Short mmCIF file of C-alpha atoms in Angstrom, two decimals:
data_model
loop_
_atom_site.label_atom_id
_atom_site.label_comp_id
_atom_site.label_asym_id
_atom_site.label_seq_id
_atom_site.Cartn_x
_atom_site.Cartn_y
_atom_site.Cartn_z
CA MET V 121 19.66 -141.95 38.66
CA HIS V 122 19.29 -138.51 40.22
CA THR V 123 19.52 -138.73 44.00
CA HIS V 124 19.60 -136.22 46.81
CA SER V 125 18.95 -136.04 50.50
CA THR V 126 15.39 -135.35 51.59
CA ILE V 127 13.66 -134.19 54.75
CA VAL V 128 11.52 -136.10 57.20
CA ASP V 129 10.32 -134.27 60.32
CA GLY V 130 12.98 -131.63 59.76
CA ALA V 131 15.93 -134.06 59.69
CA PRO V 132 18.01 -134.99 56.64
CA MET V 133 17.56 -138.54 55.36
CA PRO V 134 20.34 -140.29 53.44
CA ALA V 135 19.87 -140.33 49.66
CA ALA V 136 20.27 -144.10 49.55
CA GLN V 137 17.21 -144.64 51.74
CA ALA V 138 13.90 -145.05 49.92
CA LEU V 139 11.90 -141.86 49.69
CA GLY V 140 8.45 -141.67 51.22
CA LEU V 141 5.43 -140.64 49.20
CA PRO V 142 5.34 -137.03 50.49
CA GLU V 143 9.00 -136.54 49.57
CA LEU V 144 8.49 -138.10 46.13
CA ALA V 145 5.39 -135.97 45.52
CA ALA V 146 7.32 -132.81 46.42
CA GLN V 147 10.14 -133.39 43.92
CA PRO V 148 8.54 -131.45 41.02
CA VAL V 149 8.46 -128.44 43.37
CA LEU V 150 11.82 -128.95 45.07
CA HIS V 151 13.71 -129.48 41.82
CA ARG V 152 12.57 -126.06 40.63
CA LEU V 153 13.26 -124.27 43.92
CA GLN V 154 16.78 -125.65 44.15
CA CYS V 155 17.80 -123.26 41.39
CA TYR V 156 17.54 -120.51 44.03
CA GLY V 157 19.82 -122.29 46.52
CA GLU V 158 19.66 -124.91 49.26
CA LEU V 159 16.21 -125.06 50.84
CA PRO V 160 15.85 -124.74 54.62
CA SER V 161 14.88 -128.11 56.05
CA GLY V 162 11.68 -126.76 57.58
CA LEU V 163 10.52 -125.37 54.25
CA ALA V 164 11.29 -128.64 52.45
CA ALA V 165 9.26 -130.56 55.03
CA MET V 166 6.40 -128.05 54.70
CA LEU V 167 6.34 -128.49 50.92
CA ALA V 168 6.42 -132.29 51.20
CA ARG V 169 3.34 -132.23 53.43
CA ALA V 170 1.62 -129.80 51.07
CA SER V 171 2.38 -131.92 48.00
CA ALA V 172 0.93 -135.02 49.64
CA ARG V 173 -2.16 -133.04 50.64
CA LEU V 174 -2.73 -131.77 47.10
CA LEU V 175 -2.53 -135.13 45.34
CA ASP V 176 -5.79 -135.65 43.49
CA SER V 177 -7.03 -139.09 42.47
CA ASP V 178 -5.30 -139.07 39.09
CA MET V 179 -1.98 -137.94 40.60
CA LEU V 180 -2.12 -140.59 43.31
CA ILE V 181 -2.98 -143.37 40.87
CA ARG V 182 -0.06 -142.38 38.65
CA GLN V 183 2.36 -141.97 41.55
CA THR V 184 5.07 -144.64 41.78
CA ALA V 185 8.08 -145.20 44.00
CA GLN V 186 10.24 -143.99 41.11
CA PRO V 187 11.70 -140.51 41.71
CA PHE V 188 11.11 -137.60 39.38
CA ALA V 189 13.95 -136.58 37.11
CA ALA V 190 15.56 -133.19 37.55
CA PRO V 191 14.42 -130.80 34.79
CA GLU V 192 16.74 -130.34 31.86
CA ALA V 193 18.16 -126.91 31.13
CA SER V 194 16.62 -125.11 28.17
CA ALA V 195 18.70 -124.69 25.04
CA HIS V 196 17.09 -121.31 24.34
CA ALA V 197 18.75 -118.12 25.57
CA PRO V 198 16.70 -115.95 27.98
CA MET V 199 14.94 -112.95 26.47
CA PRO V 200 15.45 -109.48 27.99
CA LEU V 201 12.40 -107.86 29.56
CA GLU V 202 12.36 -104.24 28.52
CA HIS V 203 9.90 -102.64 30.90
CA HIS V 204 10.44 -99.47 32.88
CA GLU V 205 8.57 -100.13 36.13
CA HIS V 206 11.34 -101.91 38.06
CA ALA V 207 12.55 -98.84 39.98
CA LEU V 208 8.99 -97.89 40.95
CA SER V 209 8.28 -101.46 42.11
CA GLU V 210 11.44 -101.46 44.25
CA SER V 211 10.41 -98.20 45.90
CA ILE V 212 6.91 -99.48 46.71
CA LEU V 213 8.30 -102.78 48.04
CA GLY V 214 10.47 -100.82 50.46
CA GLN V 215 7.42 -98.90 51.67
CA ILE V 216 5.45 -102.14 52.13
CA ARG V 217 8.21 -103.45 54.40
CA LEU V 218 7.90 -100.31 56.58
CA GLU V 219 4.13 -99.74 56.51
CA GLY V 220 2.44 -102.95 55.40
CA LEU V 221 0.67 -103.82 52.18
CA ALA V 222 -2.66 -102.05 52.67
CA PRO V 223 -1.61 -98.40 52.10
CA HIS V 224 0.51 -99.31 49.07
CA TYR V 225 -1.56 -102.02 47.43
CA LYS V 226 -3.24 -99.90 44.76
CA PRO V 227 -0.07 -98.20 43.45
CA PHE V 228 1.71 -101.55 43.57
CA MET V 229 -0.96 -103.15 41.39
CA ARG V 230 -0.86 -100.20 39.00
CA THR V 231 2.78 -101.04 38.29
CA PHE V 232 1.56 -104.48 37.20
CA ALA V 233 -0.71 -102.81 34.66
CA ARG V 234 2.21 -100.83 33.27
CA ILE V 235 4.35 -103.98 33.05
CA LEU V 236 1.57 -105.71 31.12
CA PHE V 237 1.23 -102.73 28.79
CA SER V 238 4.95 -102.43 28.09
CA LEU V 239 5.52 -106.13 27.48
CA PHE V 240 2.44 -107.38 25.67
CA LEU V 241 0.67 -104.51 23.93
CA THR V 242 1.43 -103.37 20.42
CA PRO V 243 2.62 -99.73 20.13
CA ASP V 244 -0.86 -98.56 19.10
CA GLN V 245 -2.50 -100.50 21.94
CA TYR V 246 0.10 -99.20 24.40
CA ASP V 247 -0.46 -95.56 23.48
CA ARG V 248 -4.25 -95.85 23.69
CA ALA V 249 -4.21 -97.85 26.96
CA CYS V 250 -1.74 -95.49 28.66
CA ALA V 251 -3.81 -92.49 27.58
CA CYS V 252 -6.87 -94.21 29.06
CA ILE V 253 -5.12 -94.84 32.38
CA ASP V 254 -3.58 -91.35 32.47
CA SER V 255 -7.04 -89.82 32.02
CA GLY V 256 -8.13 -91.36 35.34
CA ASN V 257 -9.37 -94.82 34.40
CA ASN V 258 -8.17 -97.86 36.33
CA LEU V 259 -7.42 -101.26 34.84
CA ARG V 260 -9.49 -104.35 35.67
CA PHE V 261 -7.66 -107.59 34.87
CA LEU V 262 -10.26 -110.37 34.70
CA MET V 263 -8.89 -113.90 34.62
CA SER V 264 -10.91 -116.11 37.02
CA ASP V 265 -13.92 -117.54 35.22
CA ALA V 266 -17.32 -118.61 36.51
CA GLY V 267 -16.94 -121.86 34.57
CA GLY V 268 -14.00 -123.04 36.67
CA PRO V 269 -10.20 -123.18 36.45
CA THR V 270 -9.78 -125.23 33.26
CA LEU V 271 -9.91 -123.38 29.96
CA GLY V 272 -12.31 -125.83 28.32
CA SER V 273 -14.96 -125.08 30.93
CA TRP V 274 -14.72 -121.29 30.77
CA ARG V 275 -17.96 -119.44 30.13
CA THR V 276 -16.16 -116.37 28.86
CA VAL V 277 -15.84 -116.97 25.12
CA ALA V 278 -14.64 -114.83 22.21
CA GLU V 279 -16.55 -115.79 19.08
CA PRO V 280 -15.51 -114.41 15.66
CA LYS V 281 -18.19 -112.08 14.34
CA ASP V 282 -18.03 -109.93 11.22
CA ASP V 283 -14.54 -108.39 11.29
CA GLY V 284 -14.12 -108.67 15.08
CA PHE V 285 -15.27 -110.72 18.06
CA LYS V 286 -18.37 -111.09 20.17
CA LEU V 287 -17.11 -111.37 23.73
CA ARG V 288 -19.46 -113.21 26.10
CA ILE V 289 -18.22 -112.47 29.63
CA ASP V 290 -18.80 -114.32 32.90
CA LYS V 291 -15.92 -113.44 35.20
CA VAL V 292 -15.63 -113.75 38.99
CA TRP V 293 -13.39 -112.43 41.79
CA GLY V 294 -11.93 -109.50 39.86
CA MET V 295 -10.27 -106.84 41.99
CA TYR V 296 -12.39 -103.66 41.89
CA ALA V 297 -14.28 -105.26 39.00
CA ASN V 298 -17.50 -103.68 40.27
CA LEU V 299 -16.12 -100.20 39.56
CA ASP V 300 -15.84 -98.36 36.24
CA GLY V 301 -12.64 -98.51 34.23
CA MET V 302 -10.99 -100.28 31.32
CA ALA V 303 -10.36 -104.02 31.38
CA ILE V 304 -8.21 -106.77 30.02
CA ILE V 305 -10.41 -109.85 29.84
CA ALA V 306 -9.11 -113.37 29.27
CA ALA V 307 -11.41 -115.52 27.17
CA ARG V 308 -11.64 -118.92 25.57
CA THR V 309 -11.37 -118.80 21.78
CA PRO V 310 -12.72 -121.81 19.87
CA GLY V 311 -9.91 -124.00 18.56
CA SER V 312 -7.17 -122.45 20.71
CA PHE V 313 -5.25 -124.24 23.48
CA PHE V 314 -4.39 -120.92 25.15
CA PRO V 315 -6.66 -118.18 26.51
CA SER V 316 -6.82 -114.99 24.51
CA ALA V 317 -6.94 -111.53 26.04
CA PHE V 318 -8.91 -108.51 24.88
CA LEU V 319 -8.90 -104.83 25.72
CA VAL V 320 -12.34 -103.62 26.77
CA TRP V 321 -12.59 -99.86 26.93
CA PRO V 322 -14.44 -97.85 29.63
CA GLU V 323 -17.51 -97.12 27.51
CA GLN V 324 -17.87 -100.86 26.79
CA TYR V 325 -17.13 -101.92 30.37
CA ALA V 326 -19.84 -99.57 31.64
CA THR V 327 -22.49 -101.66 29.81
CA LEU V 328 -21.63 -104.87 31.71
CA GLN V 329 -23.46 -106.18 34.76
CA ARG V 330 -21.25 -105.88 37.84
CA SER V 331 -21.81 -106.98 41.41
CA LEU V 332 -19.90 -107.03 44.68
CA CYS V 333 -18.41 -110.35 45.75
CA GLY V 334 -17.79 -111.04 49.44
CA ASP V 335 -16.35 -108.82 52.14
CA SER V 336 -13.34 -106.63 51.44
CA PHE V 337 -9.71 -107.47 52.25
CA LEU V 338 -6.72 -105.52 53.59
CA ASP V 339 -8.65 -103.15 55.87
CA GLY V 340 -11.20 -102.38 53.16
CA VAL V 341 -8.64 -101.65 50.45
CA VAL V 342 -9.42 -104.62 48.18
CA GLN V 343 -12.96 -105.38 47.03
CA LEU V 344 -13.78 -108.19 44.63
CA GLY V 345 -16.51 -108.14 42.03
CA ASN V 346 -18.17 -110.34 39.41
CA VAL V 347 -18.82 -109.24 35.81
CA ARG V 348 -21.27 -110.53 33.19
CA GLY V 349 -22.48 -109.41 29.79
CA GLU V 350 -21.58 -109.11 26.12
CA VAL V 351 -19.53 -106.63 24.14
CA SER V 352 -18.22 -106.47 20.59
CA VAL V 353 -14.46 -105.98 20.27
CA ALA V 354 -12.37 -105.05 17.26
CA PRO V 355 -9.48 -107.18 15.97
CA ALA V 356 -7.12 -104.38 17.05
CA ASP V 357 -8.23 -104.90 20.67
CA ARG V 358 -6.97 -108.47 20.87
CA LEU V 359 -3.60 -108.80 22.60
CA LYS V 360 -1.19 -110.44 20.19
CA ALA V 361 2.27 -109.26 21.24
CA GLY V 362 4.12 -112.02 23.08
CA GLY V 363 2.49 -114.87 21.18
CA PRO V 364 -0.27 -117.26 22.28
CA ALA V 365 1.28 -117.74 25.74
CA ALA V 366 1.38 -113.98 26.46
CA LEU V 367 -0.79 -114.24 29.60
CA ASN V 368 1.45 -116.95 31.02
CA LYS V 369 4.50 -114.78 30.35
CA TYR V 370 2.83 -111.86 32.09
CA LEU V 371 1.94 -113.91 35.17
CA THR V 372 5.47 -115.31 35.27
CA THR V 373 6.80 -111.75 35.22
CA VAL V 374 4.60 -110.30 37.97
CA ARG V 375 4.32 -113.26 40.35
CA PRO V 376 7.81 -112.80 41.86
CA PHE V 377 7.01 -109.15 42.59
CA LEU V 378 3.80 -110.24 44.31
CA VAL V 379 5.72 -112.84 46.36
CA ARG V 380 8.19 -110.15 47.42
CA ALA V 381 5.33 -107.91 48.51
CA LEU V 382 3.78 -110.73 50.53
CA MET V 383 7.06 -111.57 52.26
CA ALA V 384 7.57 -107.88 53.06
CA HIS V 385 4.04 -107.76 54.49
CA VAL V 386 4.76 -110.85 56.63
CA GLU V 387 7.85 -109.10 58.00
CA TRP V 388 5.80 -105.99 58.78
CA LEU V 389 3.11 -108.05 60.55
CA HIS V 390 5.87 -109.66 62.61
CA ASP V 391 7.27 -106.23 63.57
CA GLN V 392 3.77 -105.13 64.60
CA GLY V 393 3.35 -108.14 66.90
CA ARG V 394 0.50 -109.47 64.74
CA LEU V 395 2.40 -112.54 63.50
CA ARG V 396 5.04 -114.79 65.06
CA LEU V 397 7.98 -116.21 63.12
CA GLY V 398 9.75 -119.17 64.69
CA PRO V 399 13.21 -120.26 63.45
CA ASP V 400 11.79 -122.52 60.69
CA GLU V 401 9.27 -119.91 59.56
CA ARG V 402 11.94 -117.20 59.58
CA ALA V 403 14.28 -119.33 57.45
CA ALA V 404 11.44 -120.14 55.03
CA ARG V 405 10.39 -116.49 54.71
CA ASP V 406 13.96 -115.35 54.09
CA PHE V 407 14.57 -118.04 51.46
CA ILE V 408 11.36 -117.20 49.58
CA ALA V 409 12.01 -113.44 49.77
CA ASP V 410 15.61 -113.81 48.57
CA ALA V 411 14.59 -116.14 45.74
CA ALA V 412 11.86 -113.77 44.56
CA ARG V 413 14.26 -110.82 44.69
CA ALA V 414 16.83 -112.73 42.65
CA LYS V 415 14.20 -113.56 40.02
CA THR V 416 12.96 -109.98 39.67
CA GLN V 417 16.49 -108.68 39.28
CA THR V 418 17.43 -110.93 36.35
CA GLY V 419 15.59 -108.72 33.88
CA THR V 420 15.05 -111.70 31.58
CA TYR V 421 12.41 -114.26 30.68
CA ALA V 422 13.11 -117.90 29.79
CA ASN V 423 10.75 -120.81 29.18
CA GLU V 424 11.85 -122.61 32.36
CA ASP V 425 11.02 -119.48 34.39
CA VAL V 426 7.34 -120.45 34.19
CA HIS V 427 7.93 -123.47 36.42
CA LYS V 428 10.55 -121.83 38.63
CA VAL V 429 8.07 -119.05 39.42
CA LEU V 430 5.17 -121.47 39.94
CA ALA V 431 7.30 -123.27 42.52
CA LEU V 432 8.09 -119.95 44.18
CA LYS V 433 4.40 -119.01 44.39
CA PHE V 434 3.64 -122.50 45.71
CA ALA V 435 6.22 -122.03 48.48
CA SER V 436 4.79 -118.59 49.34
CA ASN V 437 1.25 -119.99 49.47
CA GLU V 438 2.26 -122.82 51.77
CA LEU V 439 4.18 -120.60 54.17
CA LEU V 440 1.19 -118.26 54.51
CA LEU V 441 -1.14 -121.23 55.04
CA HIS V 442 1.23 -122.72 57.61
CA LEU V 443 1.40 -119.45 59.54
CA VAL V 444 -2.38 -119.25 59.73
CA VAL V 445 -3.16 -122.86 60.64
CA SER V 446 -0.30 -123.06 63.16
CA GLY V 447 -1.76 -120.20 65.17
CA ALA V 448 1.05 -117.76 64.39
CA VAL V 449 -1.42 -115.10 63.14
CA GLU V 450 -3.70 -113.78 65.88
CA ARG V 451 -6.22 -111.52 64.12
CA TYR V 452 -9.04 -112.98 62.04
CA ALA V 453 -8.69 -110.21 59.44
CA ASP V 454 -4.98 -110.92 58.99
CA GLN V 455 -5.68 -114.65 58.73
CA ARG V 456 -8.26 -114.04 56.00
CA ASP V 457 -5.98 -111.66 54.10
CA LEU V 458 -3.05 -114.08 54.09
CA LEU V 459 -5.20 -117.00 52.99
CA ALA V 460 -6.68 -114.86 50.21
CA PHE V 461 -3.21 -114.26 48.81
CA THR V 462 -2.66 -118.02 48.60
CA LYS V 463 -5.40 -118.03 45.93
CA MET V 464 -4.31 -114.91 44.03
CA GLU V 465 -2.25 -115.35 40.83
CA GLY V 466 -1.90 -119.09 41.33
CA SER V 467 -3.38 -121.30 44.05
CA SER V 468 -1.26 -124.12 45.44
CA TYR V 469 -3.28 -126.73 43.58
CA ARG V 470 -2.94 -124.98 40.22
CA CYS V 471 0.80 -124.41 40.77
CA TYR V 472 1.35 -128.01 41.82
CA HIS V 473 -0.80 -129.38 39.00
CA GLU V 474 1.30 -127.56 36.37
CA LEU V 475 4.61 -128.41 38.02
CA ARG V 476 3.72 -132.07 38.24
CA ALA V 477 2.39 -132.19 34.66
CA ALA V 478 5.77 -130.90 33.44
CA ALA V 479 7.79 -133.41 35.51
CA ARG V 480 8.92 -136.82 34.31
CA PHE V 481 9.87 -139.92 36.26
CA VAL V 482 13.47 -141.13 36.11
CA GLN V 483 13.88 -143.68 33.35
CA ASN V 484 15.55 -146.94 34.35
#
């Protein structure tokens, strides 16, 4: 049986002692994070509390006193990621550490668009999309759906029609989605277990109904919008490079960069006197930042990276939440910004749900 020491109220507990429910519930997260090194005790305790909080009815009913097994290593070799935005991302991350996220958010997100283009667009799609961006259009990446988080309930559906698709769109919370531009829109395709993604060009996007959604974030830099309507898309505008799980691969690639940006922003807020880091919070921030940096510098993608990165985003979410609810962040606007980033590119519940679904109990 796999055993290890756990954390209760910040103190190590012998492996032989029975684990409590919070510690058991946290194992799908902790097992994945341990690939980055030994977790600070305060962070492990934080994640145990978070895991217990996020247990839904089904998870709790299925929970037993049996520990989760450590994940097995994949037999498949990692694949190299041949994109050319790493140097630019590193430069922007350094600026975020010195000046905060707000003045550098838009160029930082533009590097995500280029990563998506270079990894998951065919050569023809890449050339046309880059030309569109270079001519002054911005990219809208629309994932969150008005139907809810599960694919089966999505209202955005791509239905085969003639030699292409009829794309019925009902997307929410898209960054700058109220403004003109080109878009990559994730949709449910009948009969598929994975979402599909489609390029929607500026002239098509201009025909959709768009509305503002809520107040802005990051000192007015980030505005969300909702999008509805229908467009017809050609077969050549469906993203196929990267296989059916291309969107998951993309999110796994960009999430560590986002986590690094958030940890740099936390450090900047601390330097500005707008956020306090105690010893436990400092150790947690440094662990998360170092882990995210290590992941972005591998230059590879492997199947197990999906769960390693979900655990990393989960840890980032929970540190930001802890800082806000513990009173370490004084300004309302900063509190709202940090909590917003716990929902972006993977909320804690969605991360935990996927990590737990992939975990297995130890077999006697």
